[in-house]
Amino acid sequence: MSRRSAIRRTLAGAVVTALALAVAACGGGDDAATSAAQPDALNPSADLKTQKLTVSNWDAYMPEDLPAKFEQKFGSRVTVTKHATNEEVMAKLTAGGDSGIDVAFVSGPFAQALAEQGLTEPIHPELIPNLSNLYPEASQLAYDPGNKFSVPYTWGTTGLCYRSDLTGYDPDSWNDLLTPKPELAKKITMLQTDRWLMLPAQKALGYSANTKNADEMAKVKEKLLAAKPGLLAFDDTTFYERLVSGEAALVEAWDGWCNYGITDNAKIKFTVPKEGSDLFVDTMVILKTSKNKEAAHAFINYVLDPEIHTWTVENILYKVPNKAAMEKLDPALAKKYPNLAITPAELMQQETLVDLGEAATDYSRIVTEVAAS
C-alpha cells in the first residue's frame, strides 16, 4: 500500500466480533485445510479469454497497470474493487451467496477464517508454477501450512521504530515502550489496532501473540493500563510522521511503515525487540463461488512473476516471500531500508498471527477498555 493511502490494518471491534460469531455459527474448526470445501476439477487448458475476473485489494497495493497487462497477455479482463480493511471485504465474502469476487487479498488470519467456513477454493499448485519462486518458509505459515487455500503476497514483522538522536540510546525491548525512561514520557506511540496494541505487553510478559488464556489476557490489560499515562497516543496512521517531525522519539511500528519514516529522515531506525514479535502475512485467496477459477489461478501465478512482485517491494517497501523477486532488488534499497534485508529465517523466528475465533471479541473488549481508561 502506498504511504499516503488509508490504513489497511485498522480493525473495527464490532466487525471483528460479528466475524468471530459468524465463524462460530458456521462451525469453523481448528484445521482450516480440512474444513475447506473440496477442490473443483479445473481445466489447465481452459480458454482464459472466456473468463473475467473481479479482484478485491487494498488501494495501491499492486501495480496500477497490472490488470491491463494481465488482459493483454491472457485475454482475461480484470476488474479491481478496493477495500480499506480486512473487515470490509470479509463482510462481503461472508454475507452469503456469490459476492462476485474471484480473488481477494486478505491477511493470513482472515484467509484462515474464510477457509474454516468453506469459502475458499483450495489452491491447485499445478496451475501456479510460480509457487516455485517462493521461499520454502512461505509454505510453513501457521495459519495455512502448505499453502492449501492461500498464497502469501507480503510478509513482515512489528517492532520499535525510533530516532536514537532523540532517545539517546538504541532501544531493544518492548519495555522501552511500556515502561520508558522519564525523559521519553509523552514521546512514545503505540499502534491502536487490536492485535498490535496487545502485542508489546504480550511479548514483554512472555506470552503468545495468539493467546486465548483469560489470566494472561488480564495481565496484558493491566500492563497496558499502566503504560498508557506515558504515551503520546495510540496511532496507526501518523506515527512515522510524528517521528520525522520529532514529536515522537520512539514508536511501535510495522516494519514497512517504519520505512516510510526513513524515506523522510535517515536517522530513523527499526529493530525487533529481544522478547520477539509477530509475523504478519497478506495473502491472495480464490473464492469457492468463483466461476473463473482457472483465470484466478493464472492471475496469482502472474503476480508471483518476479518482474511483477518486485514492484511491491520497491513501491510499498514491504518484503515479499518471493525469493526470485527479492534477489532482483537493487542492493541499494536494502542499504537504505535495512529491515528489507530481514531474512525468511529471521522472520520465522517470530510468531505467525492466526485466527483467534471467538477470542477476537476478548481482544476487542480489552482494547476498548484500555483506550477508554
Coordinates of C-alpha atoms in Angstrom, one line a residue:
M1 CA 0.0 0.0 0.0
S2 CA 1.3 3.5 -0.7
R3 CA 2.3 5.5 2.3
R4 CA -0.4 8.1 1.8
S5 CA -3.3 5.7 1.3
A6 CA -5.8 4.8 4.0
I7 CA -4.6 2.5 6.8
R8 CA -5.4 -1.1 5.8
R9 CA -4.8 -2.8 9.2
T10 CA -7.5 -1.0 11.2
L11 CA -9.7 -3.4 13.0
A12 CA -13.2 -2.3 13.9
G13 CA -14.1 -4.1 17.1
A14 CA -17.7 -4.5 16.4
V15 CA -17.0 -6.1 13.0
V16 CA -14.4 -8.4 14.5
T17 CA -17.0 -9.5 17.0
A18 CA -19.5 -10.2 14.3
L19 CA -17.0 -12.1 12.2
A20 CA -16.0 -14.2 15.2
L21 CA -19.6 -15.1 15.8
A22 CA -20.1 -15.9 12.1
V23 CA -17.2 -18.3 12.1
A24 CA -18.5 -20.0 15.2
A25 CA -22.0 -20.2 13.8
C26 CA -20.6 -21.8 10.6
G27 CA -18.8 -24.4 12.7
G28 CA -15.3 -23.1 11.9
G29 CA -12.8 -25.7 13.1
D30 CA -9.2 -25.7 14.2
D31 CA -7.9 -27.1 10.9
A32 CA -8.8 -24.8 8.1
A33 CA -7.3 -27.0 5.5
T34 CA -9.5 -29.9 6.4
S35 CA -12.6 -27.7 6.9
A36 CA -12.3 -26.1 3.4
A37 CA -14.6 -27.3 0.7
Q38 CA -13.2 -29.9 -1.7
P39 CA -11.4 -28.5 -4.8
D40 CA -13.3 -28.2 -8.1
A41 CA -11.9 -30.1 -11.1
L42 CA -10.2 -27.4 -13.1
N43 CA -9.1 -27.4 -16.7
P44 CA -5.4 -26.5 -17.2
S45 CA -6.2 -25.8 -20.9
A46 CA -9.2 -23.6 -20.3
D47 CA -9.6 -20.6 -22.6
L48 CA -9.0 -17.7 -20.3
K49 CA -10.4 -15.3 -22.9
T50 CA -13.9 -16.6 -21.8
Q51 CA -13.3 -15.7 -18.2
K52 CA -13.5 -12.4 -16.5
L53 CA -12.0 -11.6 -13.0
T54 CA -13.0 -9.4 -10.2
V55 CA -10.2 -8.8 -7.7
S56 CA -10.6 -7.1 -4.4
N57 CA -7.5 -5.5 -3.0
W58 CA -6.3 -2.6 -0.8
D59 CA -5.7 0.7 -2.7
A60 CA -2.3 1.0 -4.4
Y61 CA -1.3 -2.5 -3.2
M62 CA -0.3 -3.8 -6.6
P63 CA 0.8 -2.1 -9.9
E64 CA -1.9 0.1 -11.4
D65 CA -1.3 -1.3 -14.8
L66 CA -1.3 -5.0 -13.7
P67 CA -4.9 -5.7 -14.8
A68 CA -4.3 -4.3 -18.3
K69 CA -1.1 -6.2 -18.7
F70 CA -2.8 -9.4 -17.5
E71 CA -5.6 -9.0 -20.0
Q72 CA -3.1 -8.2 -22.8
K73 CA -1.2 -11.5 -22.0
F74 CA -4.0 -13.8 -21.2
G75 CA -7.1 -12.2 -22.7
S76 CA -9.0 -12.2 -19.4
R77 CA -10.4 -8.9 -18.3
V78 CA -9.7 -7.9 -14.7
T79 CA -11.9 -5.5 -12.7
V80 CA -10.4 -4.3 -9.4
T81 CA -12.5 -3.3 -6.4
K82 CA -10.9 -1.7 -3.4
H83 CA -11.4 -2.4 0.3
A84 CA -10.0 -0.3 3.1
T85 CA -9.8 -3.0 5.7
N86 CA -9.9 -6.8 6.1
E87 CA -13.3 -6.4 7.8
E88 CA -14.8 -4.5 4.8
V89 CA -14.1 -7.3 2.3
M90 CA -14.9 -10.0 4.9
A91 CA -18.4 -8.6 5.3
K92 CA -18.9 -9.0 1.6
L93 CA -17.4 -12.5 1.4
T94 CA -19.3 -13.9 4.4
A95 CA -22.7 -12.3 3.6
G96 CA -23.9 -15.5 1.9
G97 CA -24.3 -16.2 -1.8
D98 CA -21.9 -15.1 -4.5
S99 CA -20.0 -11.9 -3.7
G100 CA -18.9 -11.6 -7.3
I101 CA -15.3 -11.6 -6.2
D102 CA -12.9 -14.1 -7.6
V103 CA -9.7 -13.2 -5.9
A104 CA -9.4 -11.4 -2.6
F105 CA -6.3 -10.0 -0.9
V106 CA -6.7 -10.6 2.9
S107 CA -4.4 -11.0 5.9
G108 CA -3.5 -14.5 7.0
P109 CA -5.9 -14.9 9.9
F110 CA -8.8 -13.8 7.7
A111 CA -7.8 -16.2 5.0
Q112 CA -7.9 -18.9 7.7
A113 CA -11.4 -17.8 8.8
L114 CA -12.7 -17.9 5.3
A115 CA -11.3 -21.4 4.8
E116 CA -12.8 -22.6 8.0
Q117 CA -16.2 -21.6 6.6
G118 CA -15.5 -23.4 3.4
L119 CA -15.5 -20.2 1.4
T120 CA -12.1 -20.6 -0.3
E121 CA -11.2 -22.8 -3.3
P122 CA -8.2 -24.9 -2.4
I123 CA -5.1 -23.9 -4.3
H124 CA -4.2 -26.0 -7.4
P125 CA -0.4 -25.9 -7.4
E126 CA -0.2 -27.3 -10.9
L127 CA -1.9 -24.1 -12.1
I128 CA 0.5 -21.8 -10.3
P129 CA 4.0 -22.9 -11.4
N130 CA 5.5 -19.7 -10.0
L131 CA 4.9 -21.0 -6.5
S132 CA 8.4 -22.4 -7.0
N133 CA 9.6 -18.8 -6.8
L134 CA 8.6 -18.6 -3.1
Y135 CA 11.0 -19.2 -0.2
P136 CA 10.5 -22.6 1.4
E137 CA 9.4 -20.8 4.6
A138 CA 6.4 -19.4 2.8
S139 CA 4.8 -22.8 2.9
Q140 CA 5.4 -23.2 6.7
L141 CA 3.0 -20.4 7.9
A142 CA 0.9 -21.4 10.9
Y143 CA -2.4 -20.2 9.6
D144 CA -2.1 -22.3 6.4
P145 CA 0.7 -24.8 6.4
G146 CA 1.4 -25.9 2.8
N147 CA -0.5 -23.0 1.2
K148 CA -3.6 -25.2 0.9
F149 CA -6.0 -22.3 0.5
S150 CA -3.9 -19.1 0.2
V151 CA -0.8 -17.8 -1.4
P152 CA 1.3 -15.2 0.5
Y153 CA 1.8 -11.8 -1.1
T154 CA 3.7 -9.8 1.5
W155 CA 5.1 -10.5 4.9
G156 CA 6.7 -8.6 7.7
T157 CA 7.0 -8.0 11.4
T158 CA 6.4 -5.4 14.1
G159 CA 9.0 -3.6 16.2
L160 CA 10.5 -0.4 17.5
C161 CA 10.9 2.5 15.1
Y162 CA 12.9 5.2 16.7
R163 CA 15.4 8.1 16.5
S164 CA 18.5 7.5 18.6
D165 CA 19.3 11.2 18.4
L166 CA 16.1 11.8 20.4
T167 CA 16.1 8.7 22.6
G168 CA 19.8 8.9 23.5
Y169 CA 20.2 5.1 23.1
D170 CA 19.2 2.2 21.0
P171 CA 16.0 0.6 22.5
D172 CA 15.8 -3.2 22.2
S173 CA 12.9 -4.2 24.4
W174 CA 9.1 -3.9 24.4
N175 CA 9.6 -2.5 27.9
D176 CA 11.2 0.6 26.3
L177 CA 7.7 1.4 25.2
L178 CA 5.8 0.1 28.2
T179 CA 8.0 1.5 31.0
P180 CA 10.0 4.2 29.2
K181 CA 12.7 6.4 30.7
P182 CA 11.2 9.5 32.3
E183 CA 12.6 11.8 29.6
L184 CA 10.7 9.9 26.9
A185 CA 7.3 10.4 28.6
K186 CA 4.7 11.6 26.1
K187 CA 7.2 10.9 23.3
I188 CA 6.0 7.4 22.5
T189 CA 3.2 6.0 20.4
M190 CA 1.7 2.5 20.2
L191 CA -0.4 1.0 17.5
Q192 CA -4.2 1.1 18.2
T193 CA -5.3 -2.0 16.2
D194 CA -6.4 -4.8 18.4
R195 CA -3.7 -7.4 17.7
W196 CA -0.9 -4.9 17.7
L197 CA -1.9 -2.8 20.7
M198 CA -1.8 -6.1 22.6
L199 CA 1.4 -7.3 21.1
P200 CA 4.0 -5.3 23.2
A201 CA 2.5 -6.4 26.5
Q202 CA 2.0 -10.0 25.4
K203 CA 5.6 -10.4 24.3
A204 CA 7.0 -8.4 27.3
L205 CA 5.2 -10.8 29.6
G206 CA 6.4 -13.9 27.6
Y207 CA 3.0 -14.7 26.2
S208 CA 1.9 -15.8 22.8
A209 CA 0.6 -13.2 20.4
N210 CA -2.3 -15.6 19.8
T211 CA -3.1 -16.3 23.5
K212 CA -6.6 -17.0 24.5
N213 CA -5.8 -17.6 28.2
A214 CA -8.1 -15.4 30.4
D215 CA -5.5 -15.0 33.1
E216 CA -2.8 -13.9 30.6
M217 CA -5.2 -11.5 29.0
A218 CA -6.0 -9.9 32.3
K219 CA -2.2 -9.3 33.0
V220 CA -1.8 -7.9 29.5
K221 CA -4.6 -5.5 30.1
E222 CA -3.0 -4.5 33.4
K223 CA 0.3 -3.8 31.8
L224 CA -1.3 -1.8 29.0
L225 CA -3.2 0.3 31.5
A226 CA 0.0 1.0 33.4
A227 CA 1.7 2.1 30.2
K228 CA -1.0 4.4 28.9
P229 CA -0.2 7.6 31.0
G230 CA 3.3 7.7 29.4
L231 CA 2.1 7.6 25.9
L232 CA 1.7 10.4 23.4
A233 CA -1.0 8.5 21.6
F234 CA -2.3 5.3 20.2
D235 CA -1.7 5.9 16.5
D236 CA -2.0 3.6 13.4
T237 CA -1.6 6.2 10.7
T238 CA 0.7 9.2 11.5
F239 CA 3.2 7.6 13.9
Y240 CA 6.0 7.8 11.4
E241 CA 5.2 11.4 10.7
R242 CA 5.4 12.2 14.4
L243 CA 8.8 10.5 14.4
V244 CA 10.0 12.5 11.4
S245 CA 8.9 15.8 13.0
G246 CA 10.4 14.9 16.4
E247 CA 7.1 15.0 18.2
A248 CA 7.7 11.3 19.0
A249 CA 11.1 9.7 19.7
L250 CA 10.0 6.0 19.8
V251 CA 7.0 4.3 18.2
E252 CA 5.6 0.8 17.8
A253 CA 5.6 0.2 14.0
W254 CA 5.1 -2.3 11.2
D255 CA 8.5 -2.7 9.5
G256 CA 7.2 -1.4 6.1
W257 CA 5.7 1.7 7.7
C258 CA 8.9 2.5 9.6
N259 CA 10.4 2.6 6.1
Y260 CA 8.1 5.4 5.2
G261 CA 9.6 7.5 8.0
I262 CA 13.2 6.5 6.9
T263 CA 12.3 7.9 3.5
D264 CA 11.9 11.4 5.1
N265 CA 14.6 11.1 7.9
A266 CA 17.6 8.8 7.6
K267 CA 18.1 9.0 11.3
I268 CA 15.1 6.7 11.9
K269 CA 15.9 3.1 12.7
F270 CA 14.0 -0.2 13.1
T271 CA 14.6 -3.1 15.4
V272 CA 12.8 -6.2 16.5
P273 CA 12.6 -6.3 20.3
K274 CA 14.6 -9.1 22.1
E275 CA 11.4 -10.6 23.5
G276 CA 10.3 -11.4 19.9
S277 CA 7.4 -10.2 17.8
D278 CA 4.9 -11.3 15.3
L279 CA 5.0 -12.5 11.7
F280 CA 2.1 -11.0 9.7
V281 CA 1.2 -12.0 6.2
D282 CA -1.1 -10.6 3.5
T283 CA -2.4 -13.3 1.2
M284 CA -4.3 -14.0 -2.0
V285 CA -7.3 -16.4 -1.9
I286 CA -9.7 -17.7 -4.5
L287 CA -13.3 -17.7 -3.6
K288 CA -15.2 -21.0 -3.8
T289 CA -18.1 -19.2 -5.6
S290 CA -15.8 -18.0 -8.4
K291 CA -16.8 -19.1 -11.9
N292 CA -13.4 -18.2 -13.2
K293 CA -11.1 -20.3 -11.2
E294 CA -8.6 -21.1 -14.0
A295 CA -8.2 -17.4 -14.6
A296 CA -7.9 -16.7 -10.9
H297 CA -5.1 -19.2 -10.6
A298 CA -3.4 -17.6 -13.7
F299 CA -3.7 -14.2 -12.0
I300 CA -2.0 -15.3 -8.8
N301 CA 0.7 -17.0 -10.9
Y302 CA 1.2 -13.7 -12.8
V303 CA 1.6 -11.8 -9.5
L304 CA 4.3 -14.2 -8.4
D305 CA 6.3 -13.5 -11.6
P306 CA 9.4 -11.8 -10.2
E307 CA 9.1 -8.9 -12.7
I308 CA 5.7 -8.1 -11.1
H309 CA 6.3 -9.0 -7.5
T310 CA 9.5 -6.8 -7.3
W311 CA 7.2 -3.8 -7.8
T312 CA 5.7 -4.5 -4.4
V313 CA 9.0 -4.2 -2.5
E314 CA 10.2 -1.2 -4.5
N315 CA 6.9 0.8 -4.1
I316 CA 5.3 -0.4 -0.8
L317 CA 8.6 -1.1 1.0
Y318 CA 7.4 -4.4 2.4
K319 CA 9.2 -7.6 2.0
V320 CA 7.7 -10.3 -0.2
P321 CA 8.1 -14.1 0.3
N322 CA 9.2 -14.4 -3.3
K323 CA 12.9 -15.4 -3.4
A324 CA 13.2 -14.7 -7.1
A325 CA 11.7 -11.2 -6.7
M326 CA 13.8 -10.3 -3.7
E327 CA 17.0 -11.4 -5.5
K328 CA 16.2 -8.9 -8.3
L329 CA 16.2 -5.9 -6.0
D330 CA 18.8 -3.2 -6.2
P331 CA 21.1 -3.8 -3.2
A332 CA 21.0 0.0 -2.5
L333 CA 17.3 -0.4 -1.5
A334 CA 18.2 -2.7 1.4
K335 CA 21.0 -0.4 2.4
K336 CA 18.6 2.5 2.7
Y337 CA 15.9 0.4 4.3
P338 CA 17.8 -2.2 6.4
N339 CA 14.7 -4.1 7.5
L340 CA 14.1 -5.2 3.9
A341 CA 17.2 -7.4 4.5
I342 CA 15.5 -9.4 7.3
T343 CA 15.7 -13.0 6.1
P344 CA 12.9 -15.5 5.9
A345 CA 14.7 -17.5 8.6
E346 CA 14.7 -14.4 10.9
L347 CA 11.0 -13.7 10.2
M348 CA 10.1 -17.3 11.0
Q349 CA 11.6 -16.8 14.4
Q350 CA 8.7 -14.5 15.1
E351 CA 5.2 -15.8 15.9
T352 CA 2.8 -16.1 13.0
L353 CA -0.6 -14.4 13.7
V354 CA -3.5 -16.8 13.3
D355 CA -7.3 -16.5 13.5
L356 CA -8.5 -16.1 17.1
G357 CA -12.0 -17.3 16.5
E358 CA -14.4 -16.2 19.3
A359 CA -11.4 -14.9 21.4
A360 CA -11.3 -11.9 19.0
T361 CA -14.1 -10.4 21.0
D362 CA -12.0 -10.5 24.1
Y363 CA -9.1 -8.7 22.4
S364 CA -11.6 -6.0 21.2
R365 CA -13.0 -5.6 24.6
I366 CA -9.7 -5.2 26.3
V367 CA -8.5 -2.7 23.6
T368 CA -11.7 -0.7 24.0
E369 CA -11.3 -0.6 27.8
V370 CA -7.7 0.4 27.6
A371 CA -8.4 3.2 25.1
A372 CA -11.3 4.5 27.2
S373 CA -9.4 4.5 30.5

